[in-house]
Amino acid sequence: MNHWIARLLAFWSLTWHLRQPPLAHADADERARWCRDHAGTFAGRWLGLGAVLWLLFMTPFVAFVPLGIAGVLALAVGMATLTRQILAQRRAGPPPIEPPADFPRRDHDDADDR
């Protein structure tokens, strides 16, 4: 039973990852870099779940109030996760951008093929 709970927490919770061993003992800058790079995934999951629950609540056949409340709460958790990512990016700085790769173009190799 503990195994599936851990997998569920790992899929949905950003805080669970930050409290697990490699990040639990890391310094604040390393945790902020990890949060900057990965919090968007968790925010997208929560925002998607909230949107689906809210749209399901808004259909005329499934007007179940706890479903609407759960949708609003999921949207709020998604927004809080996005806020956490923005604050982490302020601390860690923007992510590094790799230089563009050169791709061969066939229209420039016509002189070499003759």
PDB file of C-alpha atoms in Angstrom:
ATOM      1  CA  MET A   1       0.000   0.000   0.000  1.00  0.00           C
ATOM      2  CA  ASN A   2       2.872   2.356   0.729  1.00  0.00           C
ATOM      3  CA  HIS A   3       4.266   1.875  -2.776  1.00  0.00           C
ATOM      4  CA  TRP A   4       1.251   3.237  -4.653  1.00  0.00           C
ATOM      5  CA  ILE A   5       0.902   6.162  -2.246  1.00  0.00           C
ATOM      6  CA  ALA A   6       4.528   7.109  -2.889  1.00  0.00           C
ATOM      7  CA  ARG A   7       3.981   6.874  -6.649  1.00  0.00           C
ATOM      8  CA  LEU A   8       0.846   9.021  -6.397  1.00  0.00           C
ATOM      9  CA  LEU A   9       2.677  11.646  -4.353  1.00  0.00           C
ATOM     10  CA  ALA A  10       5.604  11.585  -6.772  1.00  0.00           C
ATOM     11  CA  PHE A  11       3.257  12.231  -9.713  1.00  0.00           C
ATOM     12  CA  TRP A  12       1.267  15.078  -8.147  1.00  0.00           C
ATOM     13  CA  SER A  13       3.356  16.739  -5.418  1.00  0.00           C
ATOM     14  CA  LEU A  14       6.255  19.101  -5.955  1.00  0.00           C
ATOM     15  CA  THR A  15       6.841  19.354  -2.211  1.00  0.00           C
ATOM     16  CA  TRP A  16       7.250  15.568  -1.967  1.00  0.00           C
ATOM     17  CA  HIS A  17      10.170  15.715  -4.401  1.00  0.00           C
ATOM     18  CA  LEU A  18      11.811  18.592  -2.557  1.00  0.00           C
ATOM     19  CA  ARG A  19      11.721  16.613   0.712  1.00  0.00           C
ATOM     20  CA  GLN A  20      13.200  13.404  -0.744  1.00  0.00           C
ATOM     21  CA  PRO A  21      16.893  12.532  -0.288  1.00  0.00           C
ATOM     22  CA  PRO A  22      18.923  14.129  -3.019  1.00  0.00           C
ATOM     23  CA  LEU A  23      17.085  17.438  -2.738  1.00  0.00           C
ATOM     24  CA  ALA A  24      16.380  17.278   0.996  1.00  0.00           C
ATOM     25  CA  HIS A  25      20.064  17.792   1.784  1.00  0.00           C
ATOM     26  CA  ALA A  26      20.819  20.184  -1.099  1.00  0.00           C
ATOM     27  CA  ASP A  27      21.420  23.874  -0.656  1.00  0.00           C
ATOM     28  CA  ALA A  28      18.729  26.448  -1.391  1.00  0.00           C
ATOM     29  CA  ASP A  29      20.152  27.408  -4.794  1.00  0.00           C
ATOM     30  CA  GLU A  30      20.164  23.823  -6.051  1.00  0.00           C
ATOM     31  CA  ARG A  31      16.598  23.307  -4.811  1.00  0.00           C
ATOM     32  CA  ALA A  32      15.559  26.536  -6.554  1.00  0.00           C
ATOM     33  CA  ARG A  33      17.161  25.364  -9.823  1.00  0.00           C
ATOM     34  CA  TRP A  34      15.322  22.027  -9.605  1.00  0.00           C
ATOM     35  CA  CYS A  35      12.054  23.782  -8.795  1.00  0.00           C
ATOM     36  CA  ARG A  36      12.571  26.216 -11.690  1.00  0.00           C
ATOM     37  CA  ASP A  37      13.114  23.341 -14.117  1.00  0.00           C
ATOM     38  CA  HIS A  38      10.391  20.938 -12.943  1.00  0.00           C
ATOM     39  CA  ALA A  39       7.591  22.907 -11.267  1.00  0.00           C
ATOM     40  CA  GLY A  40       5.912  23.647 -14.601  1.00  0.00           C
ATOM     41  CA  THR A  41       5.169  19.950 -15.079  1.00  0.00           C
ATOM     42  CA  PHE A  42       3.412  19.712 -11.735  1.00  0.00           C
ATOM     43  CA  ALA A  43       1.555  22.977 -12.300  1.00  0.00           C
ATOM     44  CA  GLY A  44       0.343  21.718 -15.675  1.00  0.00           C
ATOM     45  CA  ARG A  45      -0.967  18.529 -14.088  1.00  0.00           C
ATOM     46  CA  TRP A  46      -2.873  20.427 -11.416  1.00  0.00           C
ATOM     47  CA  LEU A  47      -4.233  23.028 -13.847  1.00  0.00           C
ATOM     48  CA  GLY A  48      -5.329  20.311 -16.267  1.00  0.00           C
ATOM     49  CA  LEU A  49      -7.062  18.364 -13.513  1.00  0.00           C
ATOM     50  CA  GLY A  50      -8.763  21.502 -12.269  1.00  0.00           C
ATOM     51  CA  ALA A  51      -9.947  22.436 -15.763  1.00  0.00           C
ATOM     52  CA  VAL A  52     -11.324  18.947 -16.405  1.00  0.00           C
ATOM     53  CA  LEU A  53     -13.128  18.834 -13.068  1.00  0.00           C
ATOM     54  CA  TRP A  54     -14.545  22.317 -13.521  1.00  0.00           C
ATOM     55  CA  LEU A  55     -15.736  21.617 -17.078  1.00  0.00           C
ATOM     56  CA  LEU A  56     -17.272  18.349 -15.910  1.00  0.00           C
ATOM     57  CA  PHE A  57     -19.028  20.236 -13.111  1.00  0.00           C
ATOM     58  CA  MET A  58     -20.377  22.785 -15.596  1.00  0.00           C
ATOM     59  CA  THR A  59     -22.126  20.180 -17.751  1.00  0.00           C
ATOM     60  CA  PRO A  60     -25.860  20.076 -17.133  1.00  0.00           C
ATOM     61  CA  PHE A  61     -25.900  16.378 -16.224  1.00  0.00           C
ATOM     62  CA  VAL A  62     -23.128  16.349 -13.595  1.00  0.00           C
ATOM     63  CA  ALA A  63     -23.949  19.320 -11.358  1.00  0.00           C
ATOM     64  CA  PHE A  64     -22.212  17.824  -8.307  1.00  0.00           C
ATOM     65  CA  VAL A  65     -20.984  20.605  -5.990  1.00  0.00           C
ATOM     66  CA  PRO A  66     -17.989  18.716  -4.467  1.00  0.00           C
ATOM     67  CA  LEU A  67     -16.715  18.183  -8.015  1.00  0.00           C
ATOM     68  CA  GLY A  68     -16.756  21.931  -8.626  1.00  0.00           C
ATOM     69  CA  ILE A  69     -15.033  22.628  -5.322  1.00  0.00           C
ATOM     70  CA  ALA A  70     -12.354  20.031  -6.104  1.00  0.00           C
ATOM     71  CA  GLY A  71     -11.853  21.676  -9.513  1.00  0.00           C
ATOM     72  CA  VAL A  72     -11.384  25.116  -7.991  1.00  0.00           C
ATOM     73  CA  LEU A  73      -8.978  23.720  -5.382  1.00  0.00           C
ATOM     74  CA  ALA A  74      -6.952  21.946  -8.097  1.00  0.00           C
ATOM     75  CA  LEU A  75      -6.762  25.196 -10.069  1.00  0.00           C
ATOM     76  CA  ALA A  76      -5.593  26.999  -6.920  1.00  0.00           C
ATOM     77  CA  VAL A  77      -2.863  24.396  -6.291  1.00  0.00           C
ATOM     78  CA  GLY A  78      -1.758  24.739  -9.933  1.00  0.00           C
ATOM     79  CA  MET A  79      -1.527  28.520  -9.598  1.00  0.00           C
ATOM     80  CA  ALA A  80       0.391  28.187  -6.329  1.00  0.00           C
ATOM     81  CA  THR A  81       2.837  25.809  -8.024  1.00  0.00           C
ATOM     82  CA  LEU A  82       3.339  28.301 -10.863  1.00  0.00           C
ATOM     83  CA  THR A  83       3.975  31.018  -8.287  1.00  0.00           C
ATOM     84  CA  ARG A  84       6.535  28.780  -6.617  1.00  0.00           C
ATOM     85  CA  GLN A  85       8.261  28.261  -9.968  1.00  0.00           C
ATOM     86  CA  ILE A  86       8.383  32.006 -10.621  1.00  0.00           C
ATOM     87  CA  LEU A  87       9.868  32.654  -7.184  1.00  0.00           C
ATOM     88  CA  ALA A  88      12.424  29.878  -7.704  1.00  0.00           C
ATOM     89  CA  GLN A  89      13.395  31.359 -11.063  1.00  0.00           C
ATOM     90  CA  ARG A  90      13.921  34.711  -9.407  1.00  0.00           C
ATOM     91  CA  ARG A  91      16.368  33.070  -6.988  1.00  0.00           C
ATOM     92  CA  ALA A  92      18.126  30.717  -9.442  1.00  0.00           C
ATOM     93  CA  GLY A  93      18.066  32.923 -12.526  1.00  0.00           C
ATOM     94  CA  PRO A  94      16.891  31.954 -15.992  1.00  0.00           C
ATOM     95  CA  PRO A  95      17.739  28.479 -17.298  1.00  0.00           C
ATOM     96  CA  PRO A  96      20.818  28.144 -19.498  1.00  0.00           C
ATOM     97  CA  ILE A  97      20.109  28.315 -23.208  1.00  0.00           C
ATOM     98  CA  GLU A  98      22.120  26.105 -25.508  1.00  0.00           C
ATOM     99  CA  PRO A  99      23.482  27.649 -28.714  1.00  0.00           C
ATOM    100  CA  PRO A 100      21.562  26.780 -31.865  1.00  0.00           C
ATOM    101  CA  ALA A 101      22.719  23.732 -33.818  1.00  0.00           C
ATOM    102  CA  ASP A 102      23.696  24.009 -37.470  1.00  0.00           C
ATOM    103  CA  PHE A 103      21.644  21.759 -39.706  1.00  0.00           C
ATOM    104  CA  PRO A 104      22.804  20.893 -43.226  1.00  0.00           C
ATOM    105  CA  ARG A 105      20.609  22.327 -45.942  1.00  0.00           C
ATOM    106  CA  ARG A 106      20.183  20.474 -49.196  1.00  0.00           C
ATOM    107  CA  ASP A 107      19.665  23.588 -51.315  1.00  0.00           C
ATOM    108  CA  HIS A 108      23.238  24.747 -50.561  1.00  0.00           C
ATOM    109  CA  ASP A 109      24.865  21.389 -51.387  1.00  0.00           C
ATOM    110  CA  ASP A 110      23.768  21.371 -55.067  1.00  0.00           C
ATOM    111  CA  ALA A 111      27.150  22.659 -56.288  1.00  0.00           C
ATOM    112  CA  ASP A 112      28.972  19.844 -54.496  1.00  0.00           C
ATOM    113  CA  ASP A 113      26.784  17.076 -56.010  1.00  0.00           C
ATOM    114  CA  ARG A 114      27.658  17.833 -59.692  1.00  0.00           C
TER     115      ARG A 114
END
